[in-house]
Amino acid sequence: MKKMYLIALFLISPLMLNSAFAHQADSVGDYRIEIDWKNKPIVTGESNAIIVYVSVMDKTKEAADQEFNPDKGIDGLKKTLKIKLVVEEQFITLPLQPTDIPGKYESAITPTFSGWSQLNFLGKINEQNVNLALHPLKVQEQEVLQFPPVETTVVESGDFEREVNDLRGDIRELQQTINELKEQTEADDGIDGMIIAAIGLGIAGIAIGAVSLAKKK
């Protein structure tokens, strides 16, 4: 029974990670603030927008346990409330653009990062000062939308060094072969053509390998 529980926990955990790290709703005084992304999945390099919901808080429930109610939405925050999106040491301050739904605002942005970020609220809701940090859902790499998957041509530094060493080894072997063939010319004068052909093929092979490696790098 214990083993089955551990297996179930292992399978469910990855599904919960994204929501666990995302802090998308909270309260400030009498108000509830919730955030979301307009387009999902959230993918780096794709046009998107941060959605902000501001409404009167139902204090009988936690902020995360209630849904946005447009009947309690707060309008008129375009000039008094801004959001700052923080990614590592960089940030951008975005204005809130009202929508047709009371209390719902949008801030257009194209995320060029992947991973987690933080959204800081600056300003006021009516007379309430706001100093709040929330965490949007994770931005994913473009591979999640690619089909069929695109094979990368990037070579890791360790693999690149190994391929360079292989080319160096091929050059040494070619030089050794040339020296051996030169020694045999004393016994058979007709072997000169074979030497030239062998050298040409060897150089061509190494050149092809070098060009392929350069493209990967």
mmCIF file of C-alpha atoms in Angstrom:
data_model
loop_
_atom_site.group_PDB
_atom_site.id
_atom_site.type_symbol
_atom_site.label_atom_id
_atom_site.label_comp_id
_atom_site.label_asym_id
_atom_site.label_seq_id
_atom_site.Cartn_x
_atom_site.Cartn_y
_atom_site.Cartn_z
ATOM 1 C CA MET A 1 0.000 0.000 0.000
ATOM 2 C CA LYS A 2 2.831 2.372 0.921
ATOM 3 C CA LYS A 3 4.574 1.601 -2.367
ATOM 4 C CA MET A 4 1.435 2.445 -4.372
ATOM 5 C CA TYR A 5 1.120 5.745 -2.472
ATOM 6 C CA LEU A 6 4.691 6.725 -3.322
ATOM 7 C CA ILE A 7 4.157 5.891 -6.998
ATOM 8 C CA ALA A 8 0.990 8.002 -7.115
ATOM 9 C CA LEU A 9 2.771 10.902 -5.405
ATOM 10 C CA PHE A 10 5.632 10.672 -7.892
ATOM 11 C CA LEU A 11 3.234 10.834 -10.844
ATOM 12 C CA ILE A 12 1.165 13.707 -9.486
ATOM 13 C CA SER A 13 4.041 15.901 -8.249
ATOM 14 C CA PRO A 14 5.171 17.223 -11.666
ATOM 15 C CA LEU A 15 1.615 18.317 -12.410
ATOM 16 C CA MET A 16 1.518 20.323 -9.198
ATOM 17 C CA LEU A 17 4.906 22.029 -9.503
ATOM 18 C CA ASN A 18 3.820 24.827 -11.832
ATOM 19 C CA SER A 19 0.891 25.837 -9.629
ATOM 20 C CA ALA A 20 2.894 25.402 -6.440
ATOM 21 C CA PHE A 21 5.558 27.905 -7.491
ATOM 22 C CA ALA A 22 3.013 30.330 -8.978
ATOM 23 C CA HIS A 23 1.534 32.793 -6.482
ATOM 24 C CA GLN A 24 -1.298 34.303 -8.490
ATOM 25 C CA ALA A 25 -3.779 35.801 -6.025
ATOM 26 C CA ASP A 26 -3.559 37.807 -2.807
ATOM 27 C CA SER A 27 -5.299 40.572 -0.906
ATOM 28 C CA VAL A 28 -4.382 44.138 0.031
ATOM 29 C CA GLY A 29 -6.697 45.714 2.587
ATOM 30 C CA ASP A 30 -10.254 45.369 1.294
ATOM 31 C CA TYR A 31 -9.163 44.385 -2.213
ATOM 32 C CA ARG A 32 -8.307 41.182 -4.003
ATOM 33 C CA ILE A 33 -5.660 41.050 -6.767
ATOM 34 C CA GLU A 34 -5.233 38.154 -9.176
ATOM 35 C CA ILE A 35 -2.886 37.725 -12.148
ATOM 36 C CA ASP A 36 -2.751 35.435 -15.161
ATOM 37 C CA TRP A 37 -1.352 35.214 -18.689
ATOM 38 C CA LYS A 38 -3.651 35.992 -21.621
ATOM 39 C CA ASN A 39 -2.355 33.219 -23.915
ATOM 40 C CA LYS A 40 -1.433 29.681 -22.874
ATOM 41 C CA PRO A 41 0.849 27.881 -23.031
ATOM 42 C CA ILE A 42 3.132 30.761 -22.108
ATOM 43 C CA VAL A 43 6.041 30.501 -24.534
ATOM 44 C CA THR A 44 9.189 32.589 -24.836
ATOM 45 C CA GLY A 45 9.265 34.809 -27.913
ATOM 46 C CA GLU A 46 5.468 34.732 -28.381
ATOM 47 C CA SER A 47 3.304 37.869 -28.015
ATOM 48 C CA ASN A 48 1.279 37.741 -24.817
ATOM 49 C CA ALA A 49 -0.185 39.922 -22.081
ATOM 50 C CA ILE A 50 -0.356 39.894 -18.308
ATOM 51 C CA ILE A 51 -3.940 39.951 -17.040
ATOM 52 C CA VAL A 52 -4.664 41.685 -13.729
ATOM 53 C CA TYR A 53 -7.976 41.342 -11.890
ATOM 54 C CA VAL A 54 -8.778 43.818 -9.093
ATOM 55 C CA SER A 55 -11.978 43.494 -7.078
ATOM 56 C CA VAL A 56 -13.468 43.935 -3.633
ATOM 57 C CA MET A 57 -12.305 41.108 -1.368
ATOM 58 C CA ASP A 58 -14.718 38.551 0.044
ATOM 59 C CA LYS A 59 -13.204 38.291 3.521
ATOM 60 C CA THR A 60 -15.019 35.064 4.319
ATOM 61 C CA LYS A 61 -12.557 33.271 2.006
ATOM 62 C CA GLU A 62 -8.875 33.318 1.215
ATOM 63 C CA ALA A 63 -7.915 35.206 -1.947
ATOM 64 C CA ALA A 64 -6.810 31.997 -3.668
ATOM 65 C CA ASP A 65 -10.106 30.280 -2.808
ATOM 66 C CA GLN A 66 -12.385 32.737 -4.602
ATOM 67 C CA GLU A 67 -12.891 33.690 -8.216
ATOM 68 C CA PHE A 68 -12.801 37.163 -9.701
ATOM 69 C CA ASN A 69 -16.240 38.792 -9.591
ATOM 70 C CA PRO A 70 -16.649 41.540 -12.228
ATOM 71 C CA ASP A 71 -19.633 42.914 -10.276
ATOM 72 C CA LYS A 72 -17.104 43.875 -7.590
ATOM 73 C CA GLY A 73 -14.386 44.959 -10.032
ATOM 74 C CA ILE A 74 -12.454 48.178 -9.378
ATOM 75 C CA ASP A 75 -12.166 50.599 -12.306
ATOM 76 C CA GLY A 76 -9.995 53.683 -12.802
ATOM 77 C CA LEU A 77 -6.595 52.235 -11.835
ATOM 78 C CA LYS A 78 -4.735 53.039 -15.065
ATOM 79 C CA LYS A 79 -3.045 56.114 -13.551
ATOM 80 C CA THR A 80 -2.709 54.977 -9.947
ATOM 81 C CA LEU A 81 -1.482 51.375 -10.174
ATOM 82 C CA LYS A 82 1.404 49.919 -12.177
ATOM 83 C CA ILE A 83 3.120 46.560 -12.353
ATOM 84 C CA LYS A 84 6.833 45.784 -12.486
ATOM 85 C CA LEU A 85 7.874 42.483 -14.072
ATOM 86 C CA VAL A 86 11.169 41.269 -12.595
ATOM 87 C CA VAL A 87 13.351 38.580 -14.192
ATOM 88 C CA GLU A 88 16.566 37.963 -12.258
ATOM 89 C CA GLU A 89 18.241 41.412 -12.131
ATOM 90 C CA GLN A 90 16.218 42.989 -14.948
ATOM 91 C CA PHE A 91 12.779 44.577 -14.759
ATOM 92 C CA ILE A 92 10.235 46.511 -16.794
ATOM 93 C CA THR A 93 7.411 48.721 -15.509
ATOM 94 C CA LEU A 94 4.135 48.244 -17.360
ATOM 95 C CA PRO A 95 0.927 50.319 -17.302
ATOM 96 C CA LEU A 96 -2.436 48.683 -16.750
ATOM 97 C CA GLN A 97 -4.765 49.000 -19.733
ATOM 98 C CA PRO A 98 -8.505 48.789 -18.892
ATOM 99 C CA THR A 99 -10.724 46.295 -20.709
ATOM 100 C CA ASP A 100 -14.480 46.080 -21.259
ATOM 101 C CA ILE A 101 -14.797 44.080 -18.030
ATOM 102 C CA PRO A 102 -14.794 46.138 -14.790
ATOM 103 C CA GLY A 103 -11.698 45.378 -12.721
ATOM 104 C CA LYS A 104 -9.900 43.515 -15.518
ATOM 105 C CA TYR A 105 -6.703 45.029 -16.925
ATOM 106 C CA GLU A 106 -4.109 43.951 -19.484
ATOM 107 C CA SER A 107 -0.423 44.718 -20.019
ATOM 108 C CA ALA A 108 0.946 43.534 -23.353
ATOM 109 C CA ILE A 109 4.394 41.956 -23.347
ATOM 110 C CA THR A 110 6.454 39.448 -25.318
ATOM 111 C CA PRO A 111 8.486 37.400 -22.824
ATOM 112 C CA THR A 112 11.989 36.782 -24.182
ATOM 113 C CA PHE A 113 12.937 34.810 -21.083
ATOM 114 C CA SER A 114 12.021 31.331 -19.948
ATOM 115 C CA GLY A 115 11.352 30.212 -16.406
ATOM 116 C CA TRP A 116 9.933 32.035 -13.399
ATOM 117 C CA SER A 117 9.420 35.756 -12.830
ATOM 118 C CA GLN A 118 8.012 38.103 -10.216
ATOM 119 C CA LEU A 119 5.306 40.741 -10.597
ATOM 120 C CA ASN A 120 5.442 43.696 -8.193
ATOM 121 C CA PHE A 121 2.459 46.030 -7.767
ATOM 122 C CA LEU A 122 3.212 49.717 -7.187
ATOM 123 C CA GLY A 123 0.751 52.514 -6.384
ATOM 124 C CA LYS A 124 -2.739 52.733 -4.960
ATOM 125 C CA ILE A 125 -6.198 51.183 -5.209
ATOM 126 C CA ASN A 126 -8.411 54.115 -4.262
ATOM 127 C CA GLU A 127 -6.891 55.183 -0.908
ATOM 128 C CA GLN A 128 -5.190 51.835 -0.261
ATOM 129 C CA ASN A 129 -1.402 51.788 -0.726
ATOM 130 C CA VAL A 130 -0.281 48.690 -2.593
ATOM 131 C CA ASN A 131 3.039 46.928 -2.077
ATOM 132 C CA LEU A 132 2.560 43.364 -3.263
ATOM 133 C CA ALA A 133 4.582 40.719 -5.099
ATOM 134 C CA LEU A 134 2.967 37.873 -7.054
ATOM 135 C CA HIS A 135 4.497 35.150 -9.205
ATOM 136 C CA PRO A 136 3.079 34.398 -12.679
ATOM 137 C CA LEU A 137 3.024 30.951 -14.227
ATOM 138 C CA LYS A 138 6.298 29.711 -15.699
ATOM 139 C CA VAL A 139 7.306 30.764 -19.230
ATOM 140 C CA GLN A 140 8.294 27.738 -21.316
ATOM 141 C CA GLU A 141 10.757 27.253 -24.167
ATOM 142 C CA GLN A 142 9.427 27.263 -27.749
ATOM 143 C CA GLU A 143 10.015 23.508 -28.049
ATOM 144 C CA VAL A 144 6.633 22.913 -26.390
ATOM 145 C CA LEU A 145 4.932 24.176 -29.589
ATOM 146 C CA GLN A 146 7.278 22.615 -32.141
ATOM 147 C CA PHE A 147 6.117 19.573 -34.095
ATOM 148 C CA PRO A 148 7.879 17.586 -35.322
ATOM 149 C CA PRO A 149 10.605 18.431 -32.790
ATOM 150 C CA VAL A 150 13.539 20.361 -34.259
ATOM 151 C CA GLU A 151 16.901 18.737 -33.669
ATOM 152 C CA THR A 152 19.423 21.218 -32.355
ATOM 153 C CA THR A 153 22.744 21.720 -34.145
ATOM 154 C CA VAL A 154 24.415 23.213 -31.089
ATOM 155 C CA VAL A 155 27.401 21.221 -29.853
ATOM 156 C CA GLU A 156 28.234 21.200 -26.166
ATOM 157 C CA SER A 157 31.765 22.327 -25.318
ATOM 158 C CA GLY A 158 32.841 18.824 -24.252
ATOM 159 C CA ASP A 159 31.523 17.270 -27.464
ATOM 160 C CA PHE A 160 33.202 20.002 -29.525
ATOM 161 C CA GLU A 161 36.576 19.305 -27.910
ATOM 162 C CA ARG A 162 36.215 15.589 -28.558
ATOM 163 C CA GLU A 163 35.422 16.177 -32.234
ATOM 164 C CA VAL A 164 38.431 18.509 -32.577
ATOM 165 C CA ASN A 165 40.655 15.859 -31.036
ATOM 166 C CA ASP A 166 39.241 13.279 -33.465
ATOM 167 C CA LEU A 167 40.156 15.524 -36.401
ATOM 168 C CA ARG A 168 43.654 15.997 -35.036
ATOM 169 C CA GLY A 169 43.990 12.238 -34.748
ATOM 170 C CA ASP A 170 42.856 11.814 -38.364
ATOM 171 C CA ILE A 171 45.492 14.306 -39.491
ATOM 172 C CA ARG A 172 48.231 12.446 -37.602
ATOM 173 C CA GLU A 173 47.148 9.132 -39.117
ATOM 174 C CA LEU A 174 47.138 10.678 -42.590
ATOM 175 C CA GLN A 175 50.659 12.020 -42.075
ATOM 176 C CA GLN A 176 51.844 8.607 -40.907
ATOM 177 C CA THR A 177 50.257 6.933 -43.949
ATOM 178 C CA ILE A 178 51.921 9.427 -46.288
ATOM 179 C CA ASN A 179 55.315 8.707 -44.736
ATOM 180 C CA GLU A 180 54.821 4.950 -45.095
ATOM 181 C CA LEU A 181 53.784 5.303 -48.745
ATOM 182 C CA LYS A 182 56.814 7.458 -49.469
ATOM 183 C CA GLU A 183 59.082 4.721 -48.156
ATOM 184 C CA GLN A 184 57.456 2.218 -50.531
ATOM 185 C CA THR A 185 58.186 4.327 -53.625
ATOM 186 C CA GLU A 186 61.761 3.103 -53.568
ATOM 187 C CA ALA A 187 60.502 -0.453 -54.223
ATOM 188 C CA ASP A 188 57.847 0.426 -56.826
ATOM 189 C CA ASP A 189 57.999 3.611 -58.910
ATOM 190 C CA GLY A 190 54.370 3.109 -60.087
ATOM 191 C CA ILE A 191 52.973 3.715 -56.663
ATOM 192 C CA ASP A 192 53.260 7.532 -56.964
ATOM 193 C CA GLY A 193 49.741 7.756 -58.398
ATOM 194 C CA MET A 194 48.361 5.793 -55.476
ATOM 195 C CA ILE A 195 50.073 8.120 -53.036
ATOM 196 C CA ILE A 196 48.571 11.174 -54.682
ATOM 197 C CA ALA A 197 45.095 9.587 -54.708
ATOM 198 C CA ALA A 198 45.363 8.526 -51.060
ATOM 199 C CA ILE A 199 46.536 11.950 -49.970
ATOM 200 C CA GLY A 200 43.704 13.595 -51.905
ATOM 201 C CA LEU A 201 41.055 11.364 -50.362
ATOM 202 C CA GLY A 202 42.443 11.855 -46.876
ATOM 203 C CA ILE A 203 42.559 15.626 -47.164
ATOM 204 C CA ALA A 204 39.040 15.694 -48.624
ATOM 205 C CA GLY A 205 37.691 13.616 -45.736
ATOM 206 C CA ILE A 206 39.318 15.834 -43.113
ATOM 207 C CA ALA A 207 38.061 18.965 -44.883
ATOM 208 C CA ILE A 208 34.491 17.628 -44.891
ATOM 209 C CA GLY A 209 34.755 16.856 -41.188
ATOM 210 C CA ALA A 210 36.108 20.327 -40.416
ATOM 211 C CA VAL A 211 33.303 22.042 -42.353
ATOM 212 C CA SER A 212 30.660 19.934 -40.595
ATOM 213 C CA LEU A 213 32.174 20.756 -37.215
ATOM 214 C CA ALA A 214 32.303 24.469 -38.025
ATOM 215 C CA LYS A 215 28.588 24.457 -38.928
ATOM 216 C CA LYS A 216 27.681 22.802 -35.628
ATOM 217 C CA LYS A 217 29.728 25.298 -33.656
#
